[in-house]
PDB file of C-alpha atoms in Angstrom:
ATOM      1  CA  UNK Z 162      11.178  55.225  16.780  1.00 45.00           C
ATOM      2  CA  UNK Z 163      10.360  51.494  15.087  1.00 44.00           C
ATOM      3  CA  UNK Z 164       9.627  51.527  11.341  1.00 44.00           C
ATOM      4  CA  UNK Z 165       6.484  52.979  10.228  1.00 55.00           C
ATOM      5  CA  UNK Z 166       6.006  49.629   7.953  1.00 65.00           C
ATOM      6  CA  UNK Z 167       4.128  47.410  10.685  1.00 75.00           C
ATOM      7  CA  UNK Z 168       2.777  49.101  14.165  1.00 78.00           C
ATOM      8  CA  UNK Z 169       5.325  49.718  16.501  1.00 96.00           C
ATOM      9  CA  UNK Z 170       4.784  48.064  19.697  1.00 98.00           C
ATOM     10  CA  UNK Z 171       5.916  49.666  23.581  1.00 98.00           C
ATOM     11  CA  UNK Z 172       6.103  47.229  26.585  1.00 98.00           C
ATOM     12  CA  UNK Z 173       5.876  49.262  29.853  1.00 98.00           C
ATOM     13  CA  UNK Z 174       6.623  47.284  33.137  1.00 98.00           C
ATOM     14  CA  UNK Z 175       6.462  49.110  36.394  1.00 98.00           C
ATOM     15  CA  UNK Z 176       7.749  48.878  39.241  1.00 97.00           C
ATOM     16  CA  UNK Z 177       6.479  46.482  43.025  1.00 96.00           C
ATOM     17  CA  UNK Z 178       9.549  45.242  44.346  1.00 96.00           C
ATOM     18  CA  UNK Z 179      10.429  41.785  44.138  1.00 96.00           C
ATOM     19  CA  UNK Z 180       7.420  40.456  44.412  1.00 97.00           C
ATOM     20  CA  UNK Z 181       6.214  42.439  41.386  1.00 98.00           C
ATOM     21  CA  UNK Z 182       9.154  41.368  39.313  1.00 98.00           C
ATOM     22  CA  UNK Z 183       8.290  37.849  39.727  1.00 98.00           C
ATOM     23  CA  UNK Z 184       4.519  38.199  38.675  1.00 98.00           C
ATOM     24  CA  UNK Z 185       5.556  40.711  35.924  1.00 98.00           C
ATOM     25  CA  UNK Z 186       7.719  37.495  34.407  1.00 98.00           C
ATOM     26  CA  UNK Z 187       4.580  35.353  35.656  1.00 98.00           C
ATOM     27  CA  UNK Z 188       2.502  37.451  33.141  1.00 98.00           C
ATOM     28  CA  UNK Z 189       5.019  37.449  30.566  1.00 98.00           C
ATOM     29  CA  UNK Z 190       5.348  33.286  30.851  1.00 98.00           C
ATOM     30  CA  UNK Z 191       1.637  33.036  31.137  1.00 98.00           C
ATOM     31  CA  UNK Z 192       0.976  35.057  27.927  1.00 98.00           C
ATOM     32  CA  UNK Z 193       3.692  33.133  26.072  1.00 98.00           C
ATOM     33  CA  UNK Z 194       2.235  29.508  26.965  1.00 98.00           C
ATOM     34  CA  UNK Z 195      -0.869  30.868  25.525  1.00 98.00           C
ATOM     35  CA  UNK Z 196       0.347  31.651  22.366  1.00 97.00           C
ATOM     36  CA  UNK Z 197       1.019  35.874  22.718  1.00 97.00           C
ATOM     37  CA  UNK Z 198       4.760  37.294  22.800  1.00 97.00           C
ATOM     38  CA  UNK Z 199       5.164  40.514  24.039  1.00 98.00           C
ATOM     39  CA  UNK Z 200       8.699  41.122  24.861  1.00 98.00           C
ATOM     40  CA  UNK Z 201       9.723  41.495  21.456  1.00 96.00           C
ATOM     41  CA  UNK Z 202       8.192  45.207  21.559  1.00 98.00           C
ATOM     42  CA  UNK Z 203       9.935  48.178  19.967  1.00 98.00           C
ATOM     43  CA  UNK Z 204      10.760  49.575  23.188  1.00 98.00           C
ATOM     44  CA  UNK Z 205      10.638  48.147  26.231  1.00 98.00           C
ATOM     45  CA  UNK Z 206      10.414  50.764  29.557  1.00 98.00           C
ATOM     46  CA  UNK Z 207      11.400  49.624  32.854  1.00 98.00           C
ATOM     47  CA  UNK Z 208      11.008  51.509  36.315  1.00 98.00           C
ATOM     48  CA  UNK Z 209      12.125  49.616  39.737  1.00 98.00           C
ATOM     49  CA  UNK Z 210      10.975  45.657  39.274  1.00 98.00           C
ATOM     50  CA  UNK Z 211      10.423  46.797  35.896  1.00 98.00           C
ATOM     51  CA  UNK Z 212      13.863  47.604  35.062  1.00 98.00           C
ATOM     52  CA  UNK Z 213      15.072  44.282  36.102  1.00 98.00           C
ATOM     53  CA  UNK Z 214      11.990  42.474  34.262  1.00 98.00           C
ATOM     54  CA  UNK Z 215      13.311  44.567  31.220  1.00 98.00           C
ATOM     55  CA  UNK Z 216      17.186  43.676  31.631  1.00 98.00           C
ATOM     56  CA  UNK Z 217      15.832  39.947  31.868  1.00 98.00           C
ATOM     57  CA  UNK Z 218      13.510  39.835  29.185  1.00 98.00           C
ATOM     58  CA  UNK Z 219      16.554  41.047  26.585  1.00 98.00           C
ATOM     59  CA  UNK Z 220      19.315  38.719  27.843  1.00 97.00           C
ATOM     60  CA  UNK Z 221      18.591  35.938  25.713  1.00 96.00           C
ATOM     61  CA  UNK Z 222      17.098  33.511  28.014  1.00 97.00           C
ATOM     62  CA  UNK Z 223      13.907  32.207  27.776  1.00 98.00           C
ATOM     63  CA  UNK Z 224      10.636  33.093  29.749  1.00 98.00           C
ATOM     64  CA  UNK Z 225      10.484  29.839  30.918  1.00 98.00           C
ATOM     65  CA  UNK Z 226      14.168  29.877  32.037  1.00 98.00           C
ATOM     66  CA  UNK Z 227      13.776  33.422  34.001  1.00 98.00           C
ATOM     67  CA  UNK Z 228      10.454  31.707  35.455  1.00 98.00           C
ATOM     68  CA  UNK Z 229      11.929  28.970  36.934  1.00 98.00           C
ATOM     69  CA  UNK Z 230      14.446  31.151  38.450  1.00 97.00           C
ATOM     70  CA  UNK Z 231      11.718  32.826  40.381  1.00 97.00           C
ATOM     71  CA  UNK Z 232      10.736  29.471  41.735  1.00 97.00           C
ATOM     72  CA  UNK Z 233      14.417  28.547  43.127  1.00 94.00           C
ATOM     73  CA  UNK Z 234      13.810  28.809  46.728  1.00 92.00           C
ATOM     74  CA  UNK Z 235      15.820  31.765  48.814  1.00 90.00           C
ATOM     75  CA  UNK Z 236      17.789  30.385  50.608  1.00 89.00           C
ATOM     76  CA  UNK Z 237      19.767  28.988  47.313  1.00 90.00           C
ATOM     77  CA  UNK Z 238      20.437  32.583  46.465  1.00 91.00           C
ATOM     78  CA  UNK Z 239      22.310  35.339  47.845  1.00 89.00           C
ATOM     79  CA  UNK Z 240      18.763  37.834  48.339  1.00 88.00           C
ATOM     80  CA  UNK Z 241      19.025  39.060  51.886  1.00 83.00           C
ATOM     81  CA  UNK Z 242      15.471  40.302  53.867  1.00 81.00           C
ATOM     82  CA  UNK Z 243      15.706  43.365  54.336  1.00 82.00           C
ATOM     83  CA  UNK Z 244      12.867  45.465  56.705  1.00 76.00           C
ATOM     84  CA  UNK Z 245      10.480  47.369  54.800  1.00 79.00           C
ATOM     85  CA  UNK Z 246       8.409  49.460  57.247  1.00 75.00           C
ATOM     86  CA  UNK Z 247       5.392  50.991  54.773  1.00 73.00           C
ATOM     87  CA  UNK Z 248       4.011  53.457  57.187  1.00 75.00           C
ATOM     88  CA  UNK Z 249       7.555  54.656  57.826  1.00 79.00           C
ATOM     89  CA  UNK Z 250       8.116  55.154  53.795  1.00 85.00           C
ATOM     90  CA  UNK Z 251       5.182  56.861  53.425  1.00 82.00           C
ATOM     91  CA  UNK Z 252       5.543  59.246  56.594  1.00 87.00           C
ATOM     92  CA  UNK Z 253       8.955  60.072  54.500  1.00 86.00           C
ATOM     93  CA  UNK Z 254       7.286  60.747  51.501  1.00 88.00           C
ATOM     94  CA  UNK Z 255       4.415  62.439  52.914  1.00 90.00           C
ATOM     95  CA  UNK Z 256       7.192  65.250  54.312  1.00 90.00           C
ATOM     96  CA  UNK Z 257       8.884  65.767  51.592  1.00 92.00           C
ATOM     97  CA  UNK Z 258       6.222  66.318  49.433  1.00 92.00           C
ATOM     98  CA  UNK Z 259       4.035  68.438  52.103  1.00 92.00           C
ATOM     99  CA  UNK Z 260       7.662  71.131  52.423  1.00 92.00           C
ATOM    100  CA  UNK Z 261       8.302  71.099  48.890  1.00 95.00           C
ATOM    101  CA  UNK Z 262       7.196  74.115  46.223  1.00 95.00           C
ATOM    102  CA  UNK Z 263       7.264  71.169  43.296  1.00 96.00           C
ATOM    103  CA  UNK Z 264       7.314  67.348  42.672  1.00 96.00           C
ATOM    104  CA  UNK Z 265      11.226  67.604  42.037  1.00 97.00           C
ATOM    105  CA  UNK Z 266      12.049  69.430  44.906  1.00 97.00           C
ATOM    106  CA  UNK Z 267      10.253  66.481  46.953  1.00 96.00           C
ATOM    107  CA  UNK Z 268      12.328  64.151  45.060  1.00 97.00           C
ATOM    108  CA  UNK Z 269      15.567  65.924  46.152  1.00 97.00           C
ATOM    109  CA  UNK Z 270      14.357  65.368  49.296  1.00 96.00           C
ATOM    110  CA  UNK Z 271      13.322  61.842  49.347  1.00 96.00           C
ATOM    111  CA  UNK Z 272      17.348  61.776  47.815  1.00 97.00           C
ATOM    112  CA  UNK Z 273      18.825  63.265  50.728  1.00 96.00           C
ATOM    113  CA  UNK Z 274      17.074  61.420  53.033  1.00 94.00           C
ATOM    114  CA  UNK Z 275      17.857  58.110  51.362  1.00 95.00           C
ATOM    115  CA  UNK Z 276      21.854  59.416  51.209  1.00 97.00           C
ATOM    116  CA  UNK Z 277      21.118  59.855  54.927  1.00 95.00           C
ATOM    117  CA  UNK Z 278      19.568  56.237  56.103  1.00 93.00           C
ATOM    118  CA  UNK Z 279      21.356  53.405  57.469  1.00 93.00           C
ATOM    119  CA  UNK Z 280      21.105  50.315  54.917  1.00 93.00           C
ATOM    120  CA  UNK Z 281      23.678  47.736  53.358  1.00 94.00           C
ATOM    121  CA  UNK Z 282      26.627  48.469  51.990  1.00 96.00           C
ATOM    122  CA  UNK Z 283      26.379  49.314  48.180  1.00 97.00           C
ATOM    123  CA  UNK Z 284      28.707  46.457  47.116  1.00 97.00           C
ATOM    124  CA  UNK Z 285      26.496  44.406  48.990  1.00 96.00           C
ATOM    125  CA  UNK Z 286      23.488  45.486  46.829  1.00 96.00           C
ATOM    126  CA  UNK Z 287      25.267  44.982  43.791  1.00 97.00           C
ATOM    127  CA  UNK Z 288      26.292  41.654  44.315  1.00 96.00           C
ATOM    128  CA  UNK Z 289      22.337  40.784  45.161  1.00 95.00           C
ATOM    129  CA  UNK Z 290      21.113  42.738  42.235  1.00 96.00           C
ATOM    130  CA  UNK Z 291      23.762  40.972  39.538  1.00 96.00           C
ATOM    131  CA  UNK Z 292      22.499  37.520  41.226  1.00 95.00           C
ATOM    132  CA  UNK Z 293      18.944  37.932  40.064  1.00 94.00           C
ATOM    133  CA  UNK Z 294      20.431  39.762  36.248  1.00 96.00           C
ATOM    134  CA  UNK Z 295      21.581  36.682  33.527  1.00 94.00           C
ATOM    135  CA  UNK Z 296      22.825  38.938  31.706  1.00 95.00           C
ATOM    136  CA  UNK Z 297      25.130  42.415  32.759  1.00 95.00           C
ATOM    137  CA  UNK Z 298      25.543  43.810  29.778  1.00 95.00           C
ATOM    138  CA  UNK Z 299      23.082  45.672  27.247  1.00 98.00           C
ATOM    139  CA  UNK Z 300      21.262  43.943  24.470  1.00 97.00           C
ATOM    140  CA  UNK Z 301      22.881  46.334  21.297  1.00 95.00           C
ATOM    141  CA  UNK Z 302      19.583  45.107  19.276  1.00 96.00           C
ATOM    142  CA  UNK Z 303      17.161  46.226  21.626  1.00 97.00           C
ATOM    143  CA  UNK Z 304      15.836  49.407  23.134  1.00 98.00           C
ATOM    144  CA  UNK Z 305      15.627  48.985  26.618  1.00 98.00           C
ATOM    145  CA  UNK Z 306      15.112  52.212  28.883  1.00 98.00           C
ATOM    146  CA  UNK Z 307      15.463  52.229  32.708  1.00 98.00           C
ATOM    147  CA  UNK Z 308      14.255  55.266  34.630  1.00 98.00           C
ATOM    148  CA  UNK Z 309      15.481  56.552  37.952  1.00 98.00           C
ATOM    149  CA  UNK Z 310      16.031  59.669  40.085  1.00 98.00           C
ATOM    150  CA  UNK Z 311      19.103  62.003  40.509  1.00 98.00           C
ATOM    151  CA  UNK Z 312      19.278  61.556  44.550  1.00 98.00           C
ATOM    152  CA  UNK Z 313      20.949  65.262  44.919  1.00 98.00           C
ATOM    153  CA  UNK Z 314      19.228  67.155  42.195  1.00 98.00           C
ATOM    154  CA  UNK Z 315      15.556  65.366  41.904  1.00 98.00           C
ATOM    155  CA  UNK Z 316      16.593  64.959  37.967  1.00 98.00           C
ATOM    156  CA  UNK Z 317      14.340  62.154  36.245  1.00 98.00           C
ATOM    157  CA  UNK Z 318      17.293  60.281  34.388  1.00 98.00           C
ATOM    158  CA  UNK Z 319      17.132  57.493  31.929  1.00 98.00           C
ATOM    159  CA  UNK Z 320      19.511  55.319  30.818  1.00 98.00           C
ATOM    160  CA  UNK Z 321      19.855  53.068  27.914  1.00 98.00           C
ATOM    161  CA  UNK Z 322      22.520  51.347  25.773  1.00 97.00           C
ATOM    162  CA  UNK Z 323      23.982  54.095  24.703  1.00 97.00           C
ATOM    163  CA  UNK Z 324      24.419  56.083  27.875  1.00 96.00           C
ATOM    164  CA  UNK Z 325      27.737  54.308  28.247  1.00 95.00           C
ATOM    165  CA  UNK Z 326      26.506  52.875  32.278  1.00 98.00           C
ATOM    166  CA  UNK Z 327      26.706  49.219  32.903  1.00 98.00           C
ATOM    167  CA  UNK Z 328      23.232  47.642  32.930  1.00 98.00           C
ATOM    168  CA  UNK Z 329      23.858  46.439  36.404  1.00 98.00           C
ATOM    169  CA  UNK Z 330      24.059  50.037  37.822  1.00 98.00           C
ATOM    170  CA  UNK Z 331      21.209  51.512  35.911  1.00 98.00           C
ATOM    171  CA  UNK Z 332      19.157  48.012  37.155  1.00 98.00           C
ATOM    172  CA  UNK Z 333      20.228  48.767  40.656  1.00 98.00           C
ATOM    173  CA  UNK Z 334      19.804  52.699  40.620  1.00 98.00           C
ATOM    174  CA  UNK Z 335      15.974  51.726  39.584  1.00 98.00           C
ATOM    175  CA  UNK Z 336      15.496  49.885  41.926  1.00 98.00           C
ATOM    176  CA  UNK Z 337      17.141  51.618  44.725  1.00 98.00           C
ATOM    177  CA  UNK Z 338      14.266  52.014  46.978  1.00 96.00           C
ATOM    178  CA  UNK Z 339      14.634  55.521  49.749  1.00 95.00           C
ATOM    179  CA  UNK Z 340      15.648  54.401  53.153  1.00 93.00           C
ATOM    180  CA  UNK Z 341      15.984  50.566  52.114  1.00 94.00           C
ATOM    181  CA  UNK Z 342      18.935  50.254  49.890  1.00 96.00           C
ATOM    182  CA  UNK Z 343      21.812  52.351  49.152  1.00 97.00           C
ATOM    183  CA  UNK Z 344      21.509  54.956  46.612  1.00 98.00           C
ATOM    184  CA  UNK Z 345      23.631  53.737  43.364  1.00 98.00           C
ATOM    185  CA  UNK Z 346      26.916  55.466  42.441  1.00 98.00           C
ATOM    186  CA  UNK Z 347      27.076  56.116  38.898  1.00 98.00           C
ATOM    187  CA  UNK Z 348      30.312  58.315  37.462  1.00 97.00           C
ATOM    188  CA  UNK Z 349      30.085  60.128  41.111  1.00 97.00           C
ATOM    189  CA  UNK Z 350      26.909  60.685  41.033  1.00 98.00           C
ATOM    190  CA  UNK Z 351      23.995  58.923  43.295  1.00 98.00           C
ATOM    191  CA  UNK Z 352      20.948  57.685  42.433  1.00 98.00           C
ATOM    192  CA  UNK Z 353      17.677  56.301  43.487  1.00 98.00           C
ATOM    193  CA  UNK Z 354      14.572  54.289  42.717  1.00 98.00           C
ATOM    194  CA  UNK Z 355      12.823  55.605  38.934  1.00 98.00           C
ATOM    195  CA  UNK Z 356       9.302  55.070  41.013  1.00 97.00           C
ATOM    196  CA  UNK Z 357      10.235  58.453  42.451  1.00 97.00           C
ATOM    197  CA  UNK Z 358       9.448  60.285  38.944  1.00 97.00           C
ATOM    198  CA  UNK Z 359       6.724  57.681  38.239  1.00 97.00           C
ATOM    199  CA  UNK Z 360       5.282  54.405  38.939  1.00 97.00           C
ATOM    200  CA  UNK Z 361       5.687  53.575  35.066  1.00 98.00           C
ATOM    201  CA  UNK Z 362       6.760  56.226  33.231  1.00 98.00           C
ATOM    202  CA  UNK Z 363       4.737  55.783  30.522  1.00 98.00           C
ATOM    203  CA  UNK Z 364       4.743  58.923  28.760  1.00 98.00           C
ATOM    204  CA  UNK Z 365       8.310  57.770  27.361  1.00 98.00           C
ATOM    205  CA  UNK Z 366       6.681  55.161  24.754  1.00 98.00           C
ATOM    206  CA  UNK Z 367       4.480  58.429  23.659  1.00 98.00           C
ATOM    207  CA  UNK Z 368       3.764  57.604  19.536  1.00 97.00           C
ATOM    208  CA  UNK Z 369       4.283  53.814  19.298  1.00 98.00           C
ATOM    209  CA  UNK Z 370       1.089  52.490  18.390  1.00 97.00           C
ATOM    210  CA  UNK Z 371       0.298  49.986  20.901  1.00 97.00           C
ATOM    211  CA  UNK Z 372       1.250  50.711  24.535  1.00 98.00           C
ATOM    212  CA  UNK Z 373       0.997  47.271  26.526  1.00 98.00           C
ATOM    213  CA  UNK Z 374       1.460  48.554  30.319  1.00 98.00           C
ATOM    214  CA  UNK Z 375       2.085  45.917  32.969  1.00 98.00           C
ATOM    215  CA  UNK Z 376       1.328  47.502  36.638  1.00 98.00           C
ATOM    216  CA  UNK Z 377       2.527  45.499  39.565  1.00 98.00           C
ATOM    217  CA  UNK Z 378       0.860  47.710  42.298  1.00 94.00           C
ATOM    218  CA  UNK Z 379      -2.391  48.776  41.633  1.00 92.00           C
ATOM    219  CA  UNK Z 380      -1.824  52.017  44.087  1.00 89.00           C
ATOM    220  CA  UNK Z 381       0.782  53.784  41.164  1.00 90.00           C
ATOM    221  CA  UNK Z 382      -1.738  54.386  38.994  1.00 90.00           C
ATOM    222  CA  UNK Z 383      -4.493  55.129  41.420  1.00 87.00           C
ATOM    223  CA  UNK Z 384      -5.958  59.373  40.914  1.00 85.00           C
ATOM    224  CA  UNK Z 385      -3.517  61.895  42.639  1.00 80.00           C
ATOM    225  CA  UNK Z 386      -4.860  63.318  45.653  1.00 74.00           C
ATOM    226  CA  UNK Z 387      -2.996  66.261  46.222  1.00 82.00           C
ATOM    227  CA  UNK Z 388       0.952  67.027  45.602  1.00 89.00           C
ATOM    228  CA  UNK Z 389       2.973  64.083  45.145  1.00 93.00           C
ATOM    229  CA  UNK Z 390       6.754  63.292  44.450  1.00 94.00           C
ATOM    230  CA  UNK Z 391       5.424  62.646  41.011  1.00 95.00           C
ATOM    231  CA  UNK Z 392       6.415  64.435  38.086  1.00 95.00           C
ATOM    232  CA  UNK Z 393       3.983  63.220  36.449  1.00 94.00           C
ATOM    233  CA  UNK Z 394       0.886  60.872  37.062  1.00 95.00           C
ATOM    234  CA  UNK Z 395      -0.452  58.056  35.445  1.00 97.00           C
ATOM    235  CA  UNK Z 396      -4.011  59.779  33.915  1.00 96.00           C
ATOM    236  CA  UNK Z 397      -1.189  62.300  32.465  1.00 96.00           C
ATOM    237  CA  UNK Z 398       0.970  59.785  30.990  1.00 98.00           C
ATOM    238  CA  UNK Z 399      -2.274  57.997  29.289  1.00 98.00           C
ATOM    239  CA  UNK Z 400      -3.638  61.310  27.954  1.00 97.00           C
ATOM    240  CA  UNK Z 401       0.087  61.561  26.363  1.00 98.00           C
ATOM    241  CA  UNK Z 402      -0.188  58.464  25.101  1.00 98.00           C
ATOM    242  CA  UNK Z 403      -3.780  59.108  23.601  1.00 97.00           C
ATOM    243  CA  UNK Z 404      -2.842  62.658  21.920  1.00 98.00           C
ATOM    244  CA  UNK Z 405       0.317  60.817  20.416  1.00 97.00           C
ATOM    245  CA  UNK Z 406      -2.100  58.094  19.087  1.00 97.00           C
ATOM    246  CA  UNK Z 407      -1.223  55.429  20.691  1.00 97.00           C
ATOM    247  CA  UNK Z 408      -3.421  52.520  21.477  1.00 97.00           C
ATOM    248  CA  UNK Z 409      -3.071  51.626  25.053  1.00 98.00           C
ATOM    249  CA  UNK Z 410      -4.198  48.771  27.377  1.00 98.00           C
ATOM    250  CA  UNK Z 411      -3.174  48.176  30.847  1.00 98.00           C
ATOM    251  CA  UNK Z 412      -3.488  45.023  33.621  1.00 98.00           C
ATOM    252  CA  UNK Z 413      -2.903  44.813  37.530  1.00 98.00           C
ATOM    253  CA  UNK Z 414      -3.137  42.097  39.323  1.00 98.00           C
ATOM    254  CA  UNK Z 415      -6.155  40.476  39.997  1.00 98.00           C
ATOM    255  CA  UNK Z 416      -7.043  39.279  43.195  1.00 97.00           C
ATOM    256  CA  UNK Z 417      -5.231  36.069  43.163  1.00 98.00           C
ATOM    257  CA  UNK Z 418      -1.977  37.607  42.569  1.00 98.00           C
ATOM    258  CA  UNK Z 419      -2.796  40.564  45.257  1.00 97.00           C
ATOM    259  CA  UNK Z 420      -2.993  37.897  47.825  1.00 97.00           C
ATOM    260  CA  UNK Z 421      -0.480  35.736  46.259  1.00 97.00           C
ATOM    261  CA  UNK Z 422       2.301  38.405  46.162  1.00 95.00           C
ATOM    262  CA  UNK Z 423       1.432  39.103  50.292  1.00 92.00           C
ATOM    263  CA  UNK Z 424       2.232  42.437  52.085  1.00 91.00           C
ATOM    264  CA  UNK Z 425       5.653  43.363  52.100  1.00 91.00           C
ATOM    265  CA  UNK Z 426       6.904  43.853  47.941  1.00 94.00           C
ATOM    266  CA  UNK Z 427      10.214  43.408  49.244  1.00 94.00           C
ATOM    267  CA  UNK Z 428      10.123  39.828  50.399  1.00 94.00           C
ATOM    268  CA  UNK Z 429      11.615  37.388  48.516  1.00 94.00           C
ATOM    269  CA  UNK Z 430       9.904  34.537  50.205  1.00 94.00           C
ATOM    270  CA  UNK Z 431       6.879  35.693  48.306  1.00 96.00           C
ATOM    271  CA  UNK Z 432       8.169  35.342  44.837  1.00 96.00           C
ATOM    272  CA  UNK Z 433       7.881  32.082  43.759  1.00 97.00           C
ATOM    273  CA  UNK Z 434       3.995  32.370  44.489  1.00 98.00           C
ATOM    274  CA  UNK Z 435       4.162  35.512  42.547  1.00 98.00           C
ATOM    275  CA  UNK Z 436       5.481  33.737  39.791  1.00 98.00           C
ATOM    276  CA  UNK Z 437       3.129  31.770  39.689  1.00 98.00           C
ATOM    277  CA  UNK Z 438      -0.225  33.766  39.941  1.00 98.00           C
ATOM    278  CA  UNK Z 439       1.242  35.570  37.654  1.00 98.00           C
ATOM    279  CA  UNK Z 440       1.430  32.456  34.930  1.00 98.00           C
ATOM    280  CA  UNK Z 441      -1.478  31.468  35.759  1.00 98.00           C
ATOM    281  CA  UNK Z 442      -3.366  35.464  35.136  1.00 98.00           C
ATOM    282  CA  UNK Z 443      -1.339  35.439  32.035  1.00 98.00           C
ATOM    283  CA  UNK Z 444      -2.919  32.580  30.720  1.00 98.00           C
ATOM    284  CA  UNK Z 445      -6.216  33.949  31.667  1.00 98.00           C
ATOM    285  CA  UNK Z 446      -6.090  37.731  29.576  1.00 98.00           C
ATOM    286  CA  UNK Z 447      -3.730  36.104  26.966  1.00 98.00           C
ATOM    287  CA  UNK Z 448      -6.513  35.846  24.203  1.00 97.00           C
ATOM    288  CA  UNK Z 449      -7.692  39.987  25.460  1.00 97.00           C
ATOM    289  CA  UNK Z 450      -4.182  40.978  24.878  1.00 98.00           C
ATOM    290  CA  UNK Z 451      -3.776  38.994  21.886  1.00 97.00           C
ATOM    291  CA  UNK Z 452      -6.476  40.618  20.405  1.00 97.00           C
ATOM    292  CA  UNK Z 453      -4.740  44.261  21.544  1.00 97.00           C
ATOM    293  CA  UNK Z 454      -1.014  43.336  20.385  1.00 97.00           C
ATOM    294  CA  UNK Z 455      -1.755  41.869  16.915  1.00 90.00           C
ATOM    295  CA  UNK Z 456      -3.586  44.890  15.624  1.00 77.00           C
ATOM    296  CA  UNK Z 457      -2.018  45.572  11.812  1.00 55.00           C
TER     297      UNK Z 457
END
């Protein structure tokens, strides 16, 4: 935990695909033009997208440098479409969670089945995932934690710099999404996306004093209706946050950026507009979240 001598901030980034990584920077840009700086929190939790925002936002480049990189067009990278089918996804979560006596359980299924489904080669998905990273190795002066899912066991894991796994792996194990890409092989074990224990995994900045969560998909935090792969949902993780005292605020997209970052999360052709409604929403809440972040 931060020093008690000044409020200890948390910066929670979720996860929405690639799309939702670009706007997440977008947000992050915008609220730096505008004269707010959040990335220099105390802790700084990524899931999915957010992991990667998180990996970015300690590497030592600037927002405006990992902007811009959001706005290089695709086919000057290596990122290779890939088919995201959402009914499909959710008929596969929708079965694992309607045979399963608990949230991990569900998870351990979602696991198998993602061990299971044809996809790229993992060395291809590594060599994608270190394309869009500046940086590979941990930040030793900043607490960074990335959250994902023991494919076999269900396990919520998360890593940081002193779990002794590359930041490239934990990035890519995050953001391994069931039946898309290739579960990620850490010291023999697999793992997949940390949106299977929660959308934002909130609950781990529990006692910092301000909470600053950035949601790239409005439909993580909506109410649970019914079982869910979950092991925990988001009105739990805010009434964590709460008991622990922690101030929290929270911002989705607004409509701009929901029709900005299109239908598919997963295609890249969609991020530089992302980006970019992003900045420009930034801009727009930066003197709201000033007001939040510069409570002493």
């Amino acid at each position: 935990m931060a020093k008690k001598d000044k409020p200890s901030k948390a910066l929670v980034l979720s996860g929405g695909g690639i799309t939702g990584t670009a706007w997440e920077l977008g947000v992050l840009f915008g609220l730096e033009e505008s004269g707010i700086d959040v990335t220099h929190a105390d802790l700084i939790v990524g899931t999915s997208a957010g992991s990667s925002v998180g990996a970015q936002i300690t590497s030592g480049l600037s927002l405006e440098e990992l902007y811009n990189l959001q706005l290089k067009p695709v086919n000057e990278t290596v990122e290779k479409q890939v088919d995201f089918e959402g009914h499909k996804f959710r008929q596969m979560m929708a079965a694992a969670i309607m045979s399963s006596p608990d949230s991990q359980t569900a998870r351990a299924l979602i696991g198998e089945a993602a061990l299971a489904a044809p996809t790229m080669e993992e060395d291809e998905r590594l060599k994608m995932m270190a394309s869009r990273l500046p940086v590979h190795e941990w930040n030793q002066e900043r607490k960074l934690i990335i959250n994902a899912v023991d494919a076999e066991t269900g396990e919520w894991v998360k890593f940081d710099q002193d779990s002794d796994v590359p930041l490239l792996l934990a990035v890519s194990a995050s953001s391994a999404v069931p039946g898309v890409y290739p579960p990620t092989t850490i010291n023999g074990r697999r793992y997949i996306d940390g949106g299977m224990s929660s959308g934002t995994n909130a609950d781990v900045a529990r006692g910092y004093d301000q909470v600053f969560i950035i949601v790239a998909e409005p439909n993580m935090i909506a109410p649970a209706m019914g079982p869910t792969m979950h092991r925990i949902t988001f009105e739990e993780e805010l009434a964590q946050l709460e008991t622990s005292g922690s101030q929290v605020m929270v911002i989705t997209p607004d409509e701009e950026s929901l029709q900005a970052k299109g239908p598919n999360p997963l295609d890249a052709n969609f991020r530089g507009v992302s980006a970019q409604a992003g900045r420009k929403q930034g801009q727009k809440i930066a003197g709201e979240v000033k007001l939040f972040w510069e409570i002493s």
